[in-house]
PDB file of C-alpha atoms in Angstrom:
ATOM      1  CA  UNK A   1     -15.241  18.460  -9.263  1.00 97.00           C
ATOM      2  CA  UNK A   2     -11.862  19.891  -9.720  1.00 98.00           C
ATOM      3  CA  UNK A   3      -8.732  18.137  -9.314  1.00 98.00           C
ATOM      4  CA  UNK A   4      -4.986  19.361  -9.035  1.00 98.00           C
ATOM      5  CA  UNK A   5      -2.144  16.844 -10.119  1.00 98.00           C
ATOM      6  CA  UNK A   6       1.313  17.689  -9.015  1.00 98.00           C
ATOM      7  CA  UNK A   7       4.086  15.928 -11.421  1.00 98.00           C
ATOM      8  CA  UNK A   8       7.969  15.067 -10.507  1.00 98.00           C
ATOM      9  CA  UNK A   9      10.309  13.254 -12.696  1.00 98.00           C
ATOM     10  CA  UNK A  10      11.958  10.636 -10.631  1.00 98.00           C
ATOM     11  CA  UNK A  11       9.194   8.562  -9.848  1.00 98.00           C
ATOM     12  CA  UNK A  12       7.826   8.204 -13.709  1.00 98.00           C
ATOM     13  CA  UNK A  13       7.498   4.884 -15.026  1.00 98.00           C
ATOM     14  CA  UNK A  14      10.489   3.668 -17.022  1.00 98.00           C
ATOM     15  CA  UNK A  15      12.826   6.162 -15.959  1.00 98.00           C
ATOM     16  CA  UNK A  16      15.143   3.917 -14.215  1.00 98.00           C
ATOM     17  CA  UNK A  17      18.815   5.413 -14.134  1.00 97.00           C
ATOM     18  CA  UNK A  18      20.123   8.696 -12.907  1.00 97.00           C
ATOM     19  CA  UNK A  19      21.088  10.355 -16.416  1.00 97.00           C
ATOM     20  CA  UNK A  20      17.648  10.221 -17.391  1.00 98.00           C
ATOM     21  CA  UNK A  21      16.657  12.681 -15.066  1.00 98.00           C
ATOM     22  CA  UNK A  22      20.226  14.623 -14.369  1.00 96.00           C
ATOM     23  CA  UNK A  23      21.418  15.247 -18.061  1.00 96.00           C
ATOM     24  CA  UNK A  24      18.850  17.076 -19.527  1.00 95.00           C
ATOM     25  CA  UNK A  25      21.058  16.761 -23.165  1.00 96.00           C
ATOM     26  CA  UNK A  26      20.682  13.107 -23.325  1.00 96.00           C
ATOM     27  CA  UNK A  27      18.239  10.873 -25.175  1.00 97.00           C
ATOM     28  CA  UNK A  28      17.330   9.151 -21.792  1.00 98.00           C
ATOM     29  CA  UNK A  29      15.896  12.601 -20.718  1.00 98.00           C
ATOM     30  CA  UNK A  30      13.926  12.994 -23.885  1.00 98.00           C
ATOM     31  CA  UNK A  31      12.483   9.497 -23.200  1.00 98.00           C
ATOM     32  CA  UNK A  32      12.001  10.383 -19.538  1.00 98.00           C
ATOM     33  CA  UNK A  33       9.768  13.274 -20.804  1.00 98.00           C
ATOM     34  CA  UNK A  34       7.675  11.091 -22.798  1.00 98.00           C
ATOM     35  CA  UNK A  35       7.055   8.770 -19.955  1.00 98.00           C
ATOM     36  CA  UNK A  36       6.102  11.683 -17.791  1.00 98.00           C
ATOM     37  CA  UNK A  37       3.466  12.630 -20.098  1.00 98.00           C
ATOM     38  CA  UNK A  38       2.270   9.127 -20.514  1.00 98.00           C
ATOM     39  CA  UNK A  39       2.000   8.648 -16.581  1.00 98.00           C
ATOM     40  CA  UNK A  40       0.139  12.144 -16.201  1.00 98.00           C
ATOM     41  CA  UNK A  41      -2.126  11.386 -18.967  1.00 98.00           C
ATOM     42  CA  UNK A  42      -3.021   8.163 -17.283  1.00 99.00           C
ATOM     43  CA  UNK A  43      -3.938  10.097 -14.201  1.00 99.00           C
ATOM     44  CA  UNK A  44      -5.803  12.632 -15.930  1.00 99.00           C
ATOM     45  CA  UNK A  45      -7.817   9.405 -17.341  1.00 98.00           C
ATOM     46  CA  UNK A  46      -8.460   7.935 -14.093  1.00 98.00           C
ATOM     47  CA  UNK A  47      -9.649  11.505 -12.761  1.00 99.00           C
ATOM     48  CA  UNK A  48     -11.879  11.724 -15.559  1.00 98.00           C
ATOM     49  CA  UNK A  49     -13.431   8.348 -14.704  1.00 98.00           C
ATOM     50  CA  UNK A  50     -14.003   9.215 -11.286  1.00 98.00           C
ATOM     51  CA  UNK A  51     -16.087  12.562 -12.619  1.00 98.00           C
ATOM     52  CA  UNK A  52     -13.556  15.311 -12.548  1.00 98.00           C
ATOM     53  CA  UNK A  53     -14.957  18.230 -14.263  1.00 98.00           C
ATOM     54  CA  UNK A  54     -11.458  20.356 -14.069  1.00 98.00           C
ATOM     55  CA  UNK A  55      -8.341  18.629 -13.982  1.00 98.00           C
ATOM     56  CA  UNK A  56      -5.141  21.008 -13.464  1.00 98.00           C
ATOM     57  CA  UNK A  57      -1.694  19.604 -13.706  1.00 98.00           C
ATOM     58  CA  UNK A  58       1.462  21.087 -12.812  1.00 98.00           C
ATOM     59  CA  UNK A  59       5.180  20.103 -14.383  1.00 97.00           C
ATOM     60  CA  UNK A  60       6.850  20.083 -10.981  1.00 95.00           C
ATOM     61  CA  UNK A  61      10.017  18.652 -11.660  1.00 97.00           C
ATOM     62  CA  UNK A  62      12.896  21.281 -11.209  1.00 92.00           C
ATOM     63  CA  UNK A  63      12.132  24.629 -12.695  1.00 83.00           C
ATOM     64  CA  UNK A  64       9.615  23.025 -15.290  1.00 93.00           C
ATOM     65  CA  UNK A  65      10.019  22.737 -19.171  1.00 95.00           C
ATOM     66  CA  UNK A  66       9.872  18.987 -18.783  1.00 97.00           C
ATOM     67  CA  UNK A  67       6.313  18.906 -20.505  1.00 98.00           C
ATOM     68  CA  UNK A  68       5.931  17.955 -23.945  1.00 98.00           C
ATOM     69  CA  UNK A  69       2.525  20.065 -24.368  1.00 96.00           C
ATOM     70  CA  UNK A  70       1.445  18.381 -27.662  1.00 98.00           C
ATOM     71  CA  UNK A  71       1.341  15.016 -25.645  1.00 98.00           C
ATOM     72  CA  UNK A  72      -0.832  16.185 -22.645  1.00 98.00           C
ATOM     73  CA  UNK A  73      -4.147  14.905 -22.705  1.00 98.00           C
ATOM     74  CA  UNK A  74      -6.233  17.873 -24.241  1.00 98.00           C
ATOM     75  CA  UNK A  75      -8.728  17.473 -21.087  1.00 98.00           C
ATOM     76  CA  UNK A  76      -6.263  18.633 -18.913  1.00 98.00           C
ATOM     77  CA  UNK A  77      -5.293  22.309 -18.007  1.00 98.00           C
ATOM     78  CA  UNK A  78      -1.346  22.636 -17.884  1.00 98.00           C
ATOM     79  CA  UNK A  79      -0.801  25.194 -15.058  1.00 96.00           C
ATOM     80  CA  UNK A  80       2.724  26.760 -14.112  1.00 92.00           C
ATOM     81  CA  UNK A  81       4.731  26.255 -10.984  1.00 86.00           C
ATOM     82  CA  UNK A  82       4.128  29.881 -10.236  1.00 87.00           C
ATOM     83  CA  UNK A  83       0.312  29.601 -10.588  1.00 92.00           C
ATOM     84  CA  UNK A  84       0.534  26.553  -8.194  1.00 91.00           C
ATOM     85  CA  UNK A  85       2.045  28.759  -5.478  1.00 87.00           C
ATOM     86  CA  UNK A  86      -1.605  30.190  -4.893  1.00 86.00           C
ATOM     87  CA  UNK A  87      -3.836  27.550  -6.506  1.00 90.00           C
ATOM     88  CA  UNK A  88      -5.615  26.400  -3.681  1.00 91.00           C
ATOM     89  CA  UNK A  89      -6.167  30.421  -2.649  1.00 88.00           C
ATOM     90  CA  UNK A  90      -7.837  30.946  -5.634  1.00 90.00           C
ATOM     91  CA  UNK A  91      -9.562  27.577  -6.889  1.00 93.00           C
ATOM     92  CA  UNK A  92     -11.843  25.007  -5.262  1.00 95.00           C
ATOM     93  CA  UNK A  93      -9.841  21.988  -5.651  1.00 98.00           C
ATOM     94  CA  UNK A  94     -11.574  18.611  -4.582  1.00 98.00           C
ATOM     95  CA  UNK A  95      -8.445  16.156  -4.265  1.00 98.00           C
ATOM     96  CA  UNK A  96      -4.795  16.686  -4.861  1.00 98.00           C
ATOM     97  CA  UNK A  97      -2.479  13.724  -6.560  1.00 98.00           C
ATOM     98  CA  UNK A  98       1.221  13.291  -7.007  1.00 98.00           C
ATOM     99  CA  UNK A  99       2.474  11.451 -10.136  1.00 98.00           C
ATOM    100  CA  UNK A 100       6.011  10.418 -10.505  1.00 98.00           C
ATOM    101  CA  UNK A 101       6.825  11.210  -6.577  1.00 98.00           C
ATOM    102  CA  UNK A 102      10.439   9.916  -5.220  1.00 98.00           C
ATOM    103  CA  UNK A 103      11.364   9.302  -1.476  1.00 98.00           C
ATOM    104  CA  UNK A 104      12.943  11.453   1.247  1.00 98.00           C
ATOM    105  CA  UNK A 105      16.712  11.357   2.058  1.00 95.00           C
ATOM    106  CA  UNK A 106      18.026   8.466   4.029  1.00 91.00           C
ATOM    107  CA  UNK A 107      15.358   5.887   2.496  1.00 97.00           C
ATOM    108  CA  UNK A 108      17.146   2.442   1.760  1.00 95.00           C
ATOM    109  CA  UNK A 109      16.626   1.454  -2.025  1.00 95.00           C
ATOM    110  CA  UNK A 110      15.115   4.459  -2.683  1.00 98.00           C
ATOM    111  CA  UNK A 111      15.605   5.550  -6.340  1.00 98.00           C
ATOM    112  CA  UNK A 112      17.339   9.504  -6.384  1.00 98.00           C
ATOM    113  CA  UNK A 113      15.789   9.948  -2.690  1.00 98.00           C
ATOM    114  CA  UNK A 114      16.052  13.688  -1.925  1.00 97.00           C
ATOM    115  CA  UNK A 115      14.039  16.617  -0.544  1.00 97.00           C
ATOM    116  CA  UNK A 116      14.082  19.389  -2.988  1.00 96.00           C
ATOM    117  CA  UNK A 117      17.890  19.488  -4.017  1.00 95.00           C
ATOM    118  CA  UNK A 118      20.246  16.451  -3.668  1.00 93.00           C
ATOM    119  CA  UNK A 119      23.515  18.898  -4.368  1.00 93.00           C
ATOM    120  CA  UNK A 120      22.224  21.494  -1.127  1.00 96.00           C
ATOM    121  CA  UNK A 121      19.543  20.061   0.855  1.00 97.00           C
ATOM    122  CA  UNK A 122      20.507  17.211   3.587  1.00 95.00           C
ATOM    123  CA  UNK A 123      17.156  17.409   5.970  1.00 96.00           C
ATOM    124  CA  UNK A 124      13.917  18.735   5.957  1.00 98.00           C
ATOM    125  CA  UNK A 125      11.672  18.815   9.222  1.00 98.00           C
ATOM    126  CA  UNK A 126       8.562  19.869  10.470  1.00 98.00           C
ATOM    127  CA  UNK A 127       7.983  20.252  14.250  1.00 97.00           C
ATOM    128  CA  UNK A 128      10.985  17.837  14.397  1.00 97.00           C
ATOM    129  CA  UNK A 129       9.875  14.913  11.980  1.00 97.00           C
ATOM    130  CA  UNK A 130      11.968  14.382   8.844  1.00 97.00           C
ATOM    131  CA  UNK A 131       9.618  14.342   5.636  1.00 98.00           C
ATOM    132  CA  UNK A 132      10.297  14.959   1.979  1.00 97.00           C
ATOM    133  CA  UNK A 133       8.544  16.414  -1.043  1.00 97.00           C
ATOM    134  CA  UNK A 134       5.513  14.434  -0.608  1.00 98.00           C
ATOM    135  CA  UNK A 135       4.507  15.748   2.742  1.00 98.00           C
ATOM    136  CA  UNK A 136       5.727  19.286   1.619  1.00 97.00           C
ATOM    137  CA  UNK A 137       2.936  19.389  -0.933  1.00 96.00           C
ATOM    138  CA  UNK A 138       0.538  17.226   1.106  1.00 98.00           C
ATOM    139  CA  UNK A 139       0.547  19.646   3.554  1.00 98.00           C
ATOM    140  CA  UNK A 140       0.066  22.655   1.229  1.00 97.00           C
ATOM    141  CA  UNK A 141      -3.238  21.057   0.488  1.00 97.00           C
ATOM    142  CA  UNK A 142      -3.970  19.619   3.681  1.00 98.00           C
ATOM    143  CA  UNK A 143      -4.196  22.843   5.196  1.00 97.00           C
ATOM    144  CA  UNK A 144      -6.538  24.268   2.644  1.00 96.00           C
ATOM    145  CA  UNK A 145      -9.002  21.351   3.325  1.00 97.00           C
ATOM    146  CA  UNK A 146      -7.698  19.168   0.243  1.00 98.00           C
ATOM    147  CA  UNK A 147      -6.575  15.512   0.777  1.00 98.00           C
ATOM    148  CA  UNK A 148      -3.663  13.945  -1.022  1.00 98.00           C
ATOM    149  CA  UNK A 149      -5.609  10.805  -2.412  1.00 98.00           C
ATOM    150  CA  UNK A 150      -3.090   9.388  -4.573  1.00 98.00           C
ATOM    151  CA  UNK A 151       0.515   9.068  -5.195  1.00 99.00           C
ATOM    152  CA  UNK A 152       2.714   7.311  -7.700  1.00 99.00           C
ATOM    153  CA  UNK A 153       6.315   6.342  -7.740  1.00 98.00           C
ATOM    154  CA  UNK A 154       8.667   3.574  -6.543  1.00 98.00           C
ATOM    155  CA  UNK A 155       8.213   1.386  -3.957  1.00 98.00           C
ATOM    156  CA  UNK A 156       9.756   3.564  -1.405  1.00 98.00           C
ATOM    157  CA  UNK A 157       7.909   6.514  -2.395  1.00 98.00           C
ATOM    158  CA  UNK A 158       4.591   4.495  -2.119  1.00 98.00           C
ATOM    159  CA  UNK A 159       5.893   3.169   1.395  1.00 98.00           C
ATOM    160  CA  UNK A 160       6.326   6.766   2.602  1.00 98.00           C
ATOM    161  CA  UNK A 161       3.058   8.128   1.502  1.00 98.00           C
ATOM    162  CA  UNK A 162       1.078   5.344   3.281  1.00 98.00           C
ATOM    163  CA  UNK A 163       3.364   6.190   6.327  1.00 98.00           C
ATOM    164  CA  UNK A 164       2.875   9.948   6.510  1.00 97.00           C
ATOM    165  CA  UNK A 165      -0.281  10.459   5.075  1.00 97.00           C
ATOM    166  CA  UNK A 166      -2.164   7.298   5.535  1.00 97.00           C
ATOM    167  CA  UNK A 167      -2.458   3.798   4.787  1.00 97.00           C
ATOM    168  CA  UNK A 168      -5.570   4.101   2.992  1.00 97.00           C
ATOM    169  CA  UNK A 169      -4.192   6.478   0.407  1.00 98.00           C
ATOM    170  CA  UNK A 170      -4.507   5.058  -3.352  1.00 98.00           C
ATOM    171  CA  UNK A 171      -0.798   4.102  -4.618  1.00 98.00           C
ATOM    172  CA  UNK A 172       0.813   3.188  -8.035  1.00 98.00           C
ATOM    173  CA  UNK A 173       4.042   1.450  -7.478  1.00 98.00           C
ATOM    174  CA  UNK A 174       5.610   1.851 -11.105  1.00 98.00           C
ATOM    175  CA  UNK A 175       8.889   0.495 -10.263  1.00 98.00           C
ATOM    176  CA  UNK A 176      11.530  -0.430  -7.421  1.00 98.00           C
ATOM    177  CA  UNK A 177      14.682   1.253  -6.238  1.00 98.00           C
ATOM    178  CA  UNK A 178      18.012  -0.849  -6.484  1.00 98.00           C
ATOM    179  CA  UNK A 179      20.135   1.675  -5.282  1.00 97.00           C
ATOM    180  CA  UNK A 180      20.306   5.560  -5.754  1.00 98.00           C
ATOM    181  CA  UNK A 181      21.195   5.594  -9.136  1.00 98.00           C
ATOM    182  CA  UNK A 182      19.343   2.569 -10.426  1.00 98.00           C
ATOM    183  CA  UNK A 183      15.628   1.336 -10.449  1.00 98.00           C
ATOM    184  CA  UNK A 184      13.952  -1.563 -12.238  1.00 98.00           C
ATOM    185  CA  UNK A 185      10.529  -0.939 -13.631  1.00 97.00           C
ATOM    186  CA  UNK A 186       7.213  -2.750 -14.162  1.00 98.00           C
ATOM    187  CA  UNK A 187       5.809  -3.591 -17.533  1.00 98.00           C
ATOM    188  CA  UNK A 188       5.090   0.260 -18.944  1.00 98.00           C
ATOM    189  CA  UNK A 189       1.618  -1.015 -19.741  1.00 98.00           C
ATOM    190  CA  UNK A 190       0.485  -2.370 -16.388  1.00 98.00           C
ATOM    191  CA  UNK A 191       2.111   0.965 -14.820  1.00 98.00           C
ATOM    192  CA  UNK A 192      -0.211   2.974 -17.012  1.00 98.00           C
ATOM    193  CA  UNK A 193      -3.368   0.758 -15.676  1.00 98.00           C
ATOM    194  CA  UNK A 194      -2.191   1.054 -11.850  1.00 98.00           C
ATOM    195  CA  UNK A 195      -2.160   4.997 -12.254  1.00 99.00           C
ATOM    196  CA  UNK A 196      -5.622   5.321 -13.730  1.00 98.00           C
ATOM    197  CA  UNK A 197      -6.974   2.932 -11.393  1.00 98.00           C
ATOM    198  CA  UNK A 198      -5.286   4.498  -8.109  1.00 99.00           C
ATOM    199  CA  UNK A 199      -6.211   7.782  -9.331  1.00 99.00           C
ATOM    200  CA  UNK A 200      -9.767   6.843  -9.904  1.00 98.00           C
ATOM    201  CA  UNK A 201     -10.007   5.090  -6.773  1.00 98.00           C
ATOM    202  CA  UNK A 202      -8.303   7.853  -4.478  1.00 98.00           C
ATOM    203  CA  UNK A 203     -10.570  10.509  -6.036  1.00 98.00           C
ATOM    204  CA  UNK A 204     -13.680   8.487  -5.478  1.00 98.00           C
ATOM    205  CA  UNK A 205     -12.892   7.998  -1.837  1.00 98.00           C
ATOM    206  CA  UNK A 206     -11.455  11.204  -1.343  1.00 98.00           C
ATOM    207  CA  UNK A 207     -13.693  12.040   1.633  1.00 96.00           C
ATOM    208  CA  UNK A 208     -12.278   8.860   3.520  1.00 97.00           C
ATOM    209  CA  UNK A 209      -8.760  10.010   3.216  1.00 97.00           C
ATOM    210  CA  UNK A 210      -7.578  12.085   6.179  1.00 95.00           C
ATOM    211  CA  UNK A 211      -6.006  15.376   5.288  1.00 97.00           C
ATOM    212  CA  UNK A 212      -2.517  15.993   6.176  1.00 98.00           C
ATOM    213  CA  UNK A 213      -2.263  18.920   8.786  1.00 98.00           C
ATOM    214  CA  UNK A 214       0.224  19.969  11.364  1.00 97.00           C
ATOM    215  CA  UNK A 215      -0.546  22.213  14.442  1.00 96.00           C
ATOM    216  CA  UNK A 216       0.166  26.082  13.928  1.00 97.00           C
ATOM    217  CA  UNK A 217       2.416  27.638  14.553  1.00 97.00           C
ATOM    218  CA  UNK A 218       4.663  25.249  13.184  1.00 97.00           C
ATOM    219  CA  UNK A 219       8.617  25.157  13.356  1.00 97.00           C
ATOM    220  CA  UNK A 220      10.555  24.435  10.150  1.00 98.00           C
ATOM    221  CA  UNK A 221      13.870  23.293  10.162  1.00 98.00           C
ATOM    222  CA  UNK A 222      16.351  22.800   7.215  1.00 98.00           C
ATOM    223  CA  UNK A 223      19.734  20.977   7.291  1.00 98.00           C
ATOM    224  CA  UNK A 224      22.201  21.528   4.521  1.00 98.00           C
ATOM    225  CA  UNK A 225      24.692  19.296   3.247  1.00 97.00           C
ATOM    226  CA  UNK A 226      28.013  22.039   3.913  1.00 97.00           C
ATOM    227  CA  UNK A 227      28.147  25.055   6.030  1.00 98.00           C
ATOM    228  CA  UNK A 228      28.884  27.212   3.083  1.00 98.00           C
ATOM    229  CA  UNK A 229      25.711  26.442   1.622  1.00 98.00           C
ATOM    230  CA  UNK A 230      24.014  27.381   4.574  1.00 98.00           C
ATOM    231  CA  UNK A 231      26.087  30.875   4.477  1.00 97.00           C
ATOM    232  CA  UNK A 232      24.648  31.724   1.130  1.00 97.00           C
ATOM    233  CA  UNK A 233      21.487  30.824   1.865  1.00 97.00           C
ATOM    234  CA  UNK A 234      21.150  33.018   5.190  1.00 96.00           C
ATOM    235  CA  UNK A 235      22.786  35.700   3.364  1.00 96.00           C
ATOM    236  CA  UNK A 236      19.849  35.586   0.625  1.00 95.00           C
ATOM    237  CA  UNK A 237      17.070  34.949   3.692  1.00 94.00           C
ATOM    238  CA  UNK A 238      18.289  37.008   6.707  1.00 92.00           C
ATOM    239  CA  UNK A 239      14.808  36.536   8.375  1.00 93.00           C
ATOM    240  CA  UNK A 240      16.027  32.707   9.307  1.00 96.00           C
ATOM    241  CA  UNK A 241      16.898  31.593  12.613  1.00 97.00           C
ATOM    242  CA  UNK A 242      20.722  29.860  12.272  1.00 97.00           C
ATOM    243  CA  UNK A 243      20.811  26.899  14.611  1.00 97.00           C
ATOM    244  CA  UNK A 244      23.975  26.053  13.667  1.00 98.00           C
ATOM    245  CA  UNK A 245      26.841  25.756  10.548  1.00 98.00           C
ATOM    246  CA  UNK A 246      24.498  23.549   8.564  1.00 98.00           C
ATOM    247  CA  UNK A 247      20.779  24.460  10.228  1.00 98.00           C
ATOM    248  CA  UNK A 248      18.275  26.988   9.702  1.00 98.00           C
ATOM    249  CA  UNK A 249      14.759  27.302  11.152  1.00 97.00           C
ATOM    250  CA  UNK A 250      11.769  29.435  10.785  1.00 96.00           C
ATOM    251  CA  UNK A 251       8.229  29.546  12.654  1.00 97.00           C
ATOM    252  CA  UNK A 252       5.192  29.867  10.523  1.00 95.00           C
ATOM    253  CA  UNK A 253       2.191  31.201  11.893  1.00 96.00           C
ATOM    254  CA  UNK A 254      -0.128  30.419   8.642  1.00 95.00           C
ATOM    255  CA  UNK A 255       0.354  28.253   5.606  1.00 94.00           C
ATOM    256  CA  UNK A 256      -1.503  29.975   2.807  1.00 91.00           C
ATOM    257  CA  UNK A 257       1.089  29.090  -0.378  1.00 92.00           C
ATOM    258  CA  UNK A 258       3.056  26.700  -1.309  1.00 92.00           C
ATOM    259  CA  UNK A 259       5.990  28.867  -0.378  1.00 90.00           C
ATOM    260  CA  UNK A 260       5.020  28.633   3.429  1.00 93.00           C
ATOM    261  CA  UNK A 261       6.053  24.936   3.701  1.00 94.00           C
ATOM    262  CA  UNK A 262       9.273  25.918   2.026  1.00 88.00           C
ATOM    263  CA  UNK A 263      12.265  28.387   3.007  1.00 86.00           C
TER     264      UNK A 263
END
């Protein structure tokens, strides 16, 4: 059995103020990366307890470079974000997990909620419904027949996962958002335990958890924060349809790579 784990930084245990994520020169960011490895390793342990033969992990925050490879559980294989783009085309994956997830924009009391870029993207819709990054990657997996079985993050991210993917998805709530810039973490040892248990539980129940899919062709719509950002985006990607000053759209006839759920 092969398991694929995507990681992000905003939903990691012990990461509870904005500069830990946004200021990469700070001691807080260094600590956040250490916590990223702790949460990731807890998920790897849970996956191995559930019987996983291979566990692939992705450093998914930003452009990568957040992993401390010497701290990664040696039973896991670190793959690049670029490799992830076609992972499900090339490898038989049985379960997909998200560690350190965050909620979509507009979510009340959600720590660092956004979709892809808090400085550029405002709304992301599939067939008219607003979604965030939790669904973006779950859709990529689901369209290849792979269930998203587990999510860890703040309480808002876990609530979003249950609402969008299904109430029976395994979740590990490692903190709660107080406002966009602040969160309150639970005990770190308890967070590791919750992640291990949720990872094991979700993988064991993978056949019970519904795939997240959408009917094709699917309409993807992206609304930016400002018109000038949209201007530059359309210049780079002239195949997009301009809807208004801040919005573009495209229709996807197939979803083969992770890039197919983006723009």
